[in-house]
Structure formats: C-alpha cells, structure tokens
Amino acid sequence: MIDIKNFSFAYSKTPVFDNIDLQFEKGSIYGLLGENGVGKTTLLKVISGLLKPTAGSCEVEGRKSFDREPEFLESIFLLPDELPLPDSATPERFFNEMAVFYPNQNLDMFHHLAQELQIDPSRKFKEMSFGQQKKSLLAGALALNTDYLLLDEPTNGLDIPSKADFRRILSERVGTGQTIIISTHQVKDVENLIDPIIIISNNSVLLNASVERITEKLFFEYGGQQRPDALYSEMMPGGFLNVLVNDGMGESQINIEGLFNAVLRNQSTVRTMFV
Ligand code: ADP
C-alpha cells in the first residue's frame, strides 16, 4: 500500500500540494487525472522517492519513499513521460540494463509484450518514431514486473491503434497483484481501464473513489434533454450527456470526460458527496 499523510510539497516558491492524504491499495490500476501543471508528475516522483515531501510523509509498504531503501527500490518503477535515450540504445539493451536492479524481471514477458506491441526490441531507439519508443519503454517497464509501476502520461504521442494496444496490455495486468498508477490529462485514453479514479486540482485531491462508488453517487444519463440540475452537461449524438447526483436512479456507465468536468466544476459539492 502507498500511504501519503498530511503531505505538502512546494518547489521553492511554487506550492503544489497542501496537506493531502491519499492511499493507493495494492493490486489496482489507478488513474491519476488532472489538468496540466496540477502536480501529477511531482506526486509520482515523491512516491518513487525522487523528491522529498516538504511536510508530511509518503510511505510504500511502511517504508518512507525518500529513504530509498534497497527493498523499496526493487519494488517500484517510474516510467517518465520522456526519457533521454542514448543514440546507440535499443529496447533490448535498455531492458537488460534495468533488469539487473529488479529481481522479478521477466525477459520472456518483455519479448511477448514487444511482439504484441509490434516493436522490434533490437532496433535502435533513434530509428524509431516517438510512439514506437514509447511502446518499447512501456513493454520494458511492465516486464520489470515490480509491485508498483508508475506510468507518467504513457499515452502521449501514441496513435489511436497504439492507444487501444496500450489499454489491452494494461487491462491484462488486472488480477496480477501489481499496483499501477497511470497519470494523464488525456482522460479518454484510460476510460474503462482505471479503477479507482483520482482527480487532483488546486493543490488537493478532489476525488479518490472506485468506479462502483462513483456510480453509486453519480448518474450518467445519455441522450435526451439538457437537465438544469445536472452537475455537468454536454451535447452528444442523440441528445445530451447529463452528469447527475444519483438519487436512487440505479447504475450507469461512467463517461470519464463527463466525470472529470463535473468534478472540476463542482469541487465542494463533490468533496462533500464522497467524504
Ligand atoms: P503535471 O504533471 O500535473 O503536469 P507537474 O508535477 O509537472 O504537473 O508540475 C506541478 C507544478 O510544479 C507546475 O506549476 C510546474 O510548473 C511546477 N514545477 C514542476 N517541476 C518544477 C521544478 N523542477 N521547479 C519548479 N517548479 C516546478
């Protein structure tokens, strides 16, 4: 479990988080959603021990991240949005060089994922498109097989078929016990993949809830008229999407962009609703 308590973080003069509490349970694929600049990368760096909390604590399995104990370092991998890749490097070499630090790494899994993602692990990164580089790194990161895998904006630069591959490959990790945190501002890319969903904004956590809990509290109505009591409405083919307070309306299918906009526009209402 990742346990963040009374946590604040600031870069010299830029406050990013102000006294937040956040827990990540083991074995789920979390979506960490927020607009550009809200602090998603910062939070992933704190969890992986690259940055120290300004106040409060961040612990993974009871170990303070910033202490960077060997058992902690073996259990977690952060794949950044962009990595400097040496000209002569290949995905295979990248994986082999990283693998020595991760005892559960799995070379067969790396080759299998590379095949599924249609990338050639022996090709130089510099001869690949940005999307192919990204997919190669993703295959490597998954095959390191760490207990905790943090993916920062992993769908940036992927084309539409690659985004579908990404969702398929990640969904295969459900039930493996691995905890994955995917940070993104492109919320549509992780629809039907992430559960629980975390939304951050304004130095704080606006929502941290399972899909089940969200659909208990909110109702997503598709088609029909725009509703004046909706937390958020948007035109869609065949009428409107209305995000409503679920007043005994039953279950509905989450629309992630609708949820994101409803939460950002009704911050105090949503906070009270999910306390
Ligand atoms: P996100 O990943 O959500 O786009 P970041 O965590 O990258 O957000 O950034 C959060 C805030 O911190 C932004 O205002 C950004 O400008 C600022 N910031 C990020 N890195 C640094 C840094 N190294 N020094 C100073 N400010 C930074």
Short mmCIF file of C-alpha atoms and ligand atoms in Angstrom, two decimals:
data_model
loop_
_atom_site.label_atom_id
_atom_site.label_comp_id
_atom_site.label_asym_id
_atom_site.label_seq_id
_atom_site.Cartn_x
_atom_site.Cartn_y
_atom_site.Cartn_z
CA MET A 1 0.00 0.00 0.00
CA ILE A 2 1.10 3.55 -0.65
CA ASP A 3 0.21 5.82 2.23
CA ILE A 4 0.50 9.58 1.85
CA LYS A 5 -0.31 11.53 5.01
CA ASN A 6 -0.55 15.25 5.83
CA PHE A 7 1.55 15.72 2.72
CA SER A 8 2.59 19.09 1.34
CA PHE A 9 5.02 19.81 -1.43
CA ALA A 10 6.42 23.04 -2.88
CA TYR A 11 9.17 23.87 -5.37
CA SER A 12 10.90 26.86 -3.75
CA LYS A 13 8.07 29.32 -4.36
CA THR A 14 5.51 27.10 -6.13
CA PRO A 15 3.17 25.24 -3.76
CA VAL A 16 1.95 22.07 -5.48
CA PHE A 17 0.19 20.09 -2.70
CA ASP A 18 -1.21 21.40 0.54
CA ASN A 19 -1.78 18.89 3.32
CA ILE A 20 -3.26 15.99 1.39
CA ASP A 21 -3.99 12.40 2.42
CA LEU A 22 -4.06 9.74 -0.25
CA GLN A 23 -3.91 5.94 -0.16
CA PHE A 24 -3.30 3.51 -3.00
CA GLU A 25 -4.36 -0.06 -2.20
CA LYS A 26 -2.42 -2.99 -3.67
CA GLY A 27 -3.46 -4.65 -6.90
CA SER A 28 -5.45 -1.96 -8.71
CA ILE A 29 -4.91 0.20 -11.76
CA TYR A 30 -5.31 3.74 -10.51
CA GLY A 31 -5.94 6.69 -12.78
CA LEU A 32 -4.33 9.91 -11.58
CA LEU A 33 -6.17 12.56 -13.51
CA GLY A 34 -5.66 16.30 -13.57
CA GLU A 35 -5.06 19.18 -15.91
CA ASN A 36 -1.53 20.08 -16.99
CA GLY A 37 0.53 21.55 -14.18
CA VAL A 38 -1.57 20.32 -11.23
CA GLY A 39 1.21 18.12 -9.86
CA LYS A 40 0.78 14.60 -11.26
CA THR A 41 4.46 14.19 -12.18
CA THR A 42 5.51 15.71 -8.87
CA LEU A 43 3.37 13.21 -6.96
CA LEU A 44 4.79 10.25 -8.92
CA LYS A 45 8.32 11.50 -8.19
CA VAL A 46 7.54 11.75 -4.48
CA ILE A 47 6.04 8.23 -4.43
CA SER A 48 9.12 6.83 -6.19
CA GLY A 49 11.49 8.60 -3.79
CA LEU A 50 12.96 11.15 -6.20
CA LEU A 51 11.54 14.14 -4.31
CA LYS A 52 11.17 14.68 -0.58
CA PRO A 53 7.87 15.85 0.92
CA THR A 54 8.07 19.44 2.16
CA ALA A 55 5.85 18.29 5.05
CA GLY A 56 4.10 15.05 5.98
CA SER A 57 5.02 11.59 4.74
CA CYS A 58 4.88 9.20 1.81
CA GLU A 59 5.35 5.51 2.62
CA VAL A 60 5.27 2.43 0.42
CA GLU A 61 4.71 -0.81 2.36
CA GLY A 62 5.68 1.05 5.53
CA ARG A 63 8.98 2.41 4.10
CA LYS A 64 9.47 6.12 3.60
CA SER A 65 10.00 6.62 -0.16
CA PHE A 66 12.72 9.20 0.22
CA ASP A 67 14.82 6.83 2.37
CA ARG A 68 15.25 4.80 -0.84
CA GLU A 69 15.95 1.52 0.94
CA PRO A 70 17.02 -1.34 -1.39
CA GLU A 71 13.77 -3.33 -0.86
CA PHE A 72 11.79 -0.23 -1.74
CA LEU A 73 13.83 0.49 -4.89
CA GLU A 74 13.34 -3.09 -6.11
CA SER A 75 9.60 -2.83 -5.69
CA ILE A 76 8.85 0.29 -7.71
CA PHE A 77 9.48 1.65 -11.21
CA LEU A 78 8.57 5.05 -12.59
CA LEU A 79 8.38 5.42 -16.36
CA PRO A 80 8.65 9.16 -17.06
CA ASP A 81 6.85 10.91 -19.89
CA GLU A 82 10.14 11.40 -21.73
CA LEU A 83 13.49 9.70 -21.21
CA PRO A 84 16.83 10.73 -22.67
CA LEU A 85 17.80 7.72 -24.82
CA PRO A 86 21.41 7.28 -25.93
CA ASP A 87 21.77 7.08 -29.73
CA SER A 88 23.03 3.52 -29.78
CA ALA A 89 20.48 2.18 -27.26
CA THR A 90 17.91 -0.46 -28.19
CA PRO A 91 14.84 -1.57 -26.19
CA GLU A 92 16.56 -4.90 -25.54
CA ARG A 93 19.64 -3.20 -24.12
CA PHE A 94 17.53 -0.79 -22.09
CA PHE A 95 15.61 -3.72 -20.60
CA ASN A 96 18.74 -5.77 -19.83
CA GLU A 97 20.45 -2.80 -18.18
CA MET A 98 17.41 -2.04 -16.00
CA ALA A 99 16.65 -5.71 -15.26
CA VAL A 100 19.70 -6.19 -13.02
CA PHE A 101 18.05 -3.95 -10.41
CA TYR A 102 14.70 -5.76 -10.41
CA PRO A 103 14.69 -9.36 -9.13
CA ASN A 104 11.27 -10.27 -10.56
CA GLN A 105 12.01 -9.05 -14.10
CA ASN A 106 10.85 -11.34 -16.86
CA LEU A 107 12.66 -11.40 -20.21
CA ASP A 108 10.06 -13.67 -21.85
CA MET A 109 7.36 -11.24 -20.85
CA PHE A 110 9.38 -8.40 -22.41
CA HIS A 111 9.64 -10.26 -25.73
CA HIS A 112 5.99 -11.24 -25.63
CA LEU A 113 4.91 -7.64 -24.99
CA ALA A 114 7.24 -6.34 -27.70
CA GLN A 115 5.58 -8.72 -30.14
CA GLU A 116 2.08 -7.70 -29.05
CA LEU A 117 3.01 -4.04 -29.44
CA GLN A 118 4.66 -4.71 -32.80
CA ILE A 119 8.04 -3.30 -31.91
CA ASP A 120 11.44 -4.70 -32.72
CA PRO A 121 13.46 -4.87 -29.47
CA SER A 122 16.77 -4.96 -31.34
CA ARG A 123 16.15 -1.77 -33.32
CA LYS A 124 17.88 1.42 -32.24
CA PHE A 125 15.63 3.93 -30.44
CA LYS A 126 16.93 6.70 -32.69
CA GLU A 127 15.49 4.90 -35.73
CA MET A 128 12.05 4.64 -34.14
CA SER A 129 9.10 7.03 -34.12
CA PHE A 130 8.23 8.66 -30.78
CA GLY A 131 5.23 6.31 -30.46
CA GLN A 132 7.38 3.22 -31.09
CA GLN A 133 9.90 4.41 -28.49
CA LYS A 134 7.09 4.93 -26.03
CA LYS A 135 5.68 1.44 -26.64
CA SER A 136 9.15 -0.13 -26.28
CA LEU A 137 9.67 1.58 -22.95
CA LEU A 138 6.23 0.50 -21.81
CA ALA A 139 7.00 -3.14 -22.66
CA GLY A 140 10.26 -2.85 -20.70
CA ALA A 141 8.61 -1.17 -17.73
CA LEU A 142 5.86 -3.80 -17.50
CA ALA A 143 8.33 -6.68 -17.81
CA LEU A 144 10.42 -5.38 -14.90
CA ASN A 145 7.46 -6.79 -13.01
CA THR A 146 7.68 -4.54 -9.96
CA ASP A 147 4.99 -4.49 -7.28
CA TYR A 148 4.37 -0.82 -8.08
CA LEU A 149 4.53 0.64 -11.57
CA LEU A 150 4.05 4.37 -12.11
CA LEU A 151 3.37 5.50 -15.68
CA ASP A 152 3.56 9.23 -16.35
CA GLU A 153 1.44 10.30 -19.34
CA PRO A 154 2.02 6.92 -21.04
CA THR A 155 -0.34 7.59 -23.97
CA ASN A 156 1.28 10.88 -25.02
CA GLY A 157 2.37 10.56 -28.62
CA LEU A 158 0.59 7.25 -29.28
CA ASP A 159 -1.66 6.95 -32.34
CA ILE A 160 -5.21 5.59 -31.99
CA PRO A 161 -4.40 1.88 -32.64
CA SER A 162 -1.46 2.10 -30.21
CA LYS A 163 -3.72 3.60 -27.55
CA ALA A 164 -6.02 0.59 -27.97
CA ASP A 165 -2.97 -1.73 -27.64
CA PHE A 166 -1.97 0.17 -24.52
CA ARG A 167 -5.39 -0.29 -22.93
CA ARG A 168 -5.46 -4.01 -23.83
CA ILE A 169 -2.00 -4.72 -22.44
CA LEU A 170 -2.65 -2.80 -19.24
CA SER A 171 -6.01 -4.48 -18.72
CA GLU A 172 -4.19 -7.85 -18.82
CA ARG A 173 -2.41 -6.76 -15.62
CA VAL A 174 -5.69 -6.76 -13.67
CA GLY A 175 -5.63 -9.57 -11.11
CA THR A 176 -1.83 -9.95 -11.12
CA GLY A 177 -1.46 -8.13 -7.79
CA GLN A 178 0.61 -5.37 -9.39
CA THR A 179 -0.37 -1.81 -8.46
CA ILE A 180 -0.26 0.54 -11.44
CA ILE A 181 -0.72 4.29 -11.32
CA ILE A 182 -1.35 5.96 -14.66
CA SER A 183 -1.13 9.73 -14.69
CA THR A 184 -2.78 11.54 -17.57
CA HIS A 185 -4.54 14.71 -18.62
CA GLN A 186 -5.93 12.83 -21.64
CA VAL A 187 -8.64 11.19 -19.59
CA LYS A 188 -10.40 9.49 -22.51
CA ASP A 189 -7.29 7.33 -23.11
CA VAL A 190 -7.82 5.47 -19.83
CA GLU A 191 -11.61 5.05 -19.99
CA ASN A 192 -12.75 1.57 -18.90
CA LEU A 193 -9.22 0.77 -17.70
CA ILE A 194 -8.71 2.60 -14.44
CA ASP A 195 -10.42 1.81 -11.15
CA PRO A 196 -10.17 3.66 -8.73
CA ILE A 197 -10.13 7.15 -10.20
CA ILE A 198 -8.25 10.02 -8.55
CA ILE A 199 -8.73 13.61 -9.67
CA ILE A 200 -6.40 16.34 -8.43
CA SER A 201 -6.65 20.10 -8.77
CA ASN A 202 -5.86 23.26 -6.81
CA ASN A 203 -3.19 21.68 -4.56
CA SER A 204 -5.58 19.00 -3.37
CA VAL A 205 -7.34 15.71 -4.09
CA LEU A 206 -10.89 16.26 -5.33
CA LEU A 207 -11.85 12.64 -5.81
CA ASN A 208 -10.41 9.23 -4.91
CA ALA A 209 -13.08 6.61 -5.42
CA SER A 210 -13.77 3.28 -7.05
CA VAL A 211 -15.91 3.13 -10.18
CA GLU A 212 -18.59 1.36 -8.11
CA ARG A 213 -18.68 4.16 -5.55
CA ILE A 214 -18.73 6.84 -8.26
CA THR A 215 -21.72 5.23 -9.97
CA GLU A 216 -23.48 4.93 -6.60
CA LYS A 217 -23.15 8.67 -6.12
CA LEU A 218 -23.41 9.96 -9.68
CA PHE A 219 -25.67 9.04 -12.56
CA PHE A 220 -24.57 9.38 -16.18
CA GLU A 221 -27.57 9.94 -18.41
CA TYR A 222 -27.03 9.56 -22.16
CA GLY A 223 -29.28 11.19 -24.74
CA GLY A 224 -32.37 13.25 -24.07
CA GLN A 225 -32.67 16.85 -22.89
CA GLN A 226 -30.13 19.01 -21.13
CA ARG A 227 -31.02 18.93 -17.42
CA PRO A 228 -30.85 22.17 -15.41
CA ASP A 229 -29.94 20.23 -12.23
CA ALA A 230 -27.00 18.42 -13.90
CA LEU A 231 -23.52 18.88 -12.40
CA TYR A 232 -22.29 18.88 -15.98
CA SER A 233 -23.96 18.59 -19.40
CA GLU A 234 -22.53 18.22 -22.83
CA MET A 235 -24.02 17.75 -26.26
CA MET A 236 -23.56 14.29 -27.73
CA PRO A 237 -25.04 12.44 -30.72
CA GLY A 238 -28.73 11.86 -29.94
CA GLY A 239 -29.08 14.49 -27.21
CA PHE A 240 -27.11 15.40 -24.09
CA LEU A 241 -24.83 13.69 -21.63
CA ASN A 242 -26.00 14.76 -18.14
CA VAL A 243 -23.95 14.00 -15.04
CA LEU A 244 -26.47 13.99 -12.18
CA VAL A 245 -26.48 13.37 -8.45
CA ASN A 246 -27.65 9.74 -8.23
CA ASP A 247 -30.88 9.96 -6.32
CA GLY A 248 -31.90 6.32 -6.49
CA MET A 249 -31.61 6.23 -10.28
CA GLY A 250 -29.68 2.97 -10.33
CA GLU A 251 -26.46 2.12 -12.09
CA SER A 252 -24.99 3.78 -15.16
CA GLN A 253 -21.88 3.65 -17.27
CA ILE A 254 -19.22 6.25 -16.37
CA ASN A 255 -18.29 8.78 -19.03
CA ILE A 256 -14.83 9.73 -17.90
CA GLU A 257 -14.67 13.14 -19.58
CA GLY A 258 -18.11 13.94 -18.16
CA LEU A 259 -16.93 12.85 -14.69
CA PHE A 260 -13.74 14.89 -14.96
CA ASN A 261 -15.60 18.06 -15.97
CA ALA A 262 -18.35 17.52 -13.38
CA VAL A 263 -15.77 17.15 -10.60
CA LEU A 264 -13.70 20.17 -11.65
CA ARG A 265 -16.79 22.39 -11.87
CA ASN A 266 -18.40 21.28 -8.60
CA GLN A 267 -15.43 20.84 -6.32
CA SER A 268 -17.04 21.45 -2.93
CA THR A 269 -20.23 19.51 -3.80
CA VAL A 270 -18.20 16.52 -4.95
CA ARG A 271 -15.95 16.62 -1.88
CA THR A 272 -18.94 16.55 0.45
CA MET A 273 -20.58 13.80 -1.56
CA PHE A 274 -17.56 11.48 -1.36
CA VAL A 275 -16.43 12.11 2.22
P1 ADP B 1 1.65 17.83 -14.09
O1 ADP B 1 2.45 16.57 -14.13
O2 ADP B 1 0.29 17.65 -13.47
O3 ADP B 1 1.56 18.49 -15.43
P2 ADP B 1 3.91 18.88 -12.56
O4 ADP B 1 4.03 18.00 -11.38
O5 ADP B 1 4.86 18.66 -13.69
O6 ADP B 1 2.39 18.85 -13.09
O7 ADP B 1 4.07 20.39 -12.07
C1 ADP B 1 3.32 20.92 -11.00
C2 ADP B 1 3.71 22.39 -10.79
O8 ADP B 1 5.05 22.47 -10.36
C3 ADP B 1 3.63 23.23 -12.05
O9 ADP B 1 3.20 24.52 -11.67
C4 ADP B 1 5.05 23.26 -12.56
O10 ADP B 1 5.30 24.45 -13.28
C5 ADP B 1 5.85 23.25 -11.25
N1 ADP B 1 7.16 22.57 -11.39
C6 ADP B 1 7.35 21.32 -11.87
N2 ADP B 1 8.67 20.99 -11.80
C7 ADP B 1 9.30 22.06 -11.26
C8 ADP B 1 10.66 22.33 -10.91
N3 ADP B 1 11.63 21.44 -11.11
N4 ADP B 1 10.94 23.55 -10.36
C9 ADP B 1 9.96 24.45 -10.14
N5 ADP B 1 8.67 24.26 -10.42
C10 ADP B 1 8.32 23.07 -10.99
#
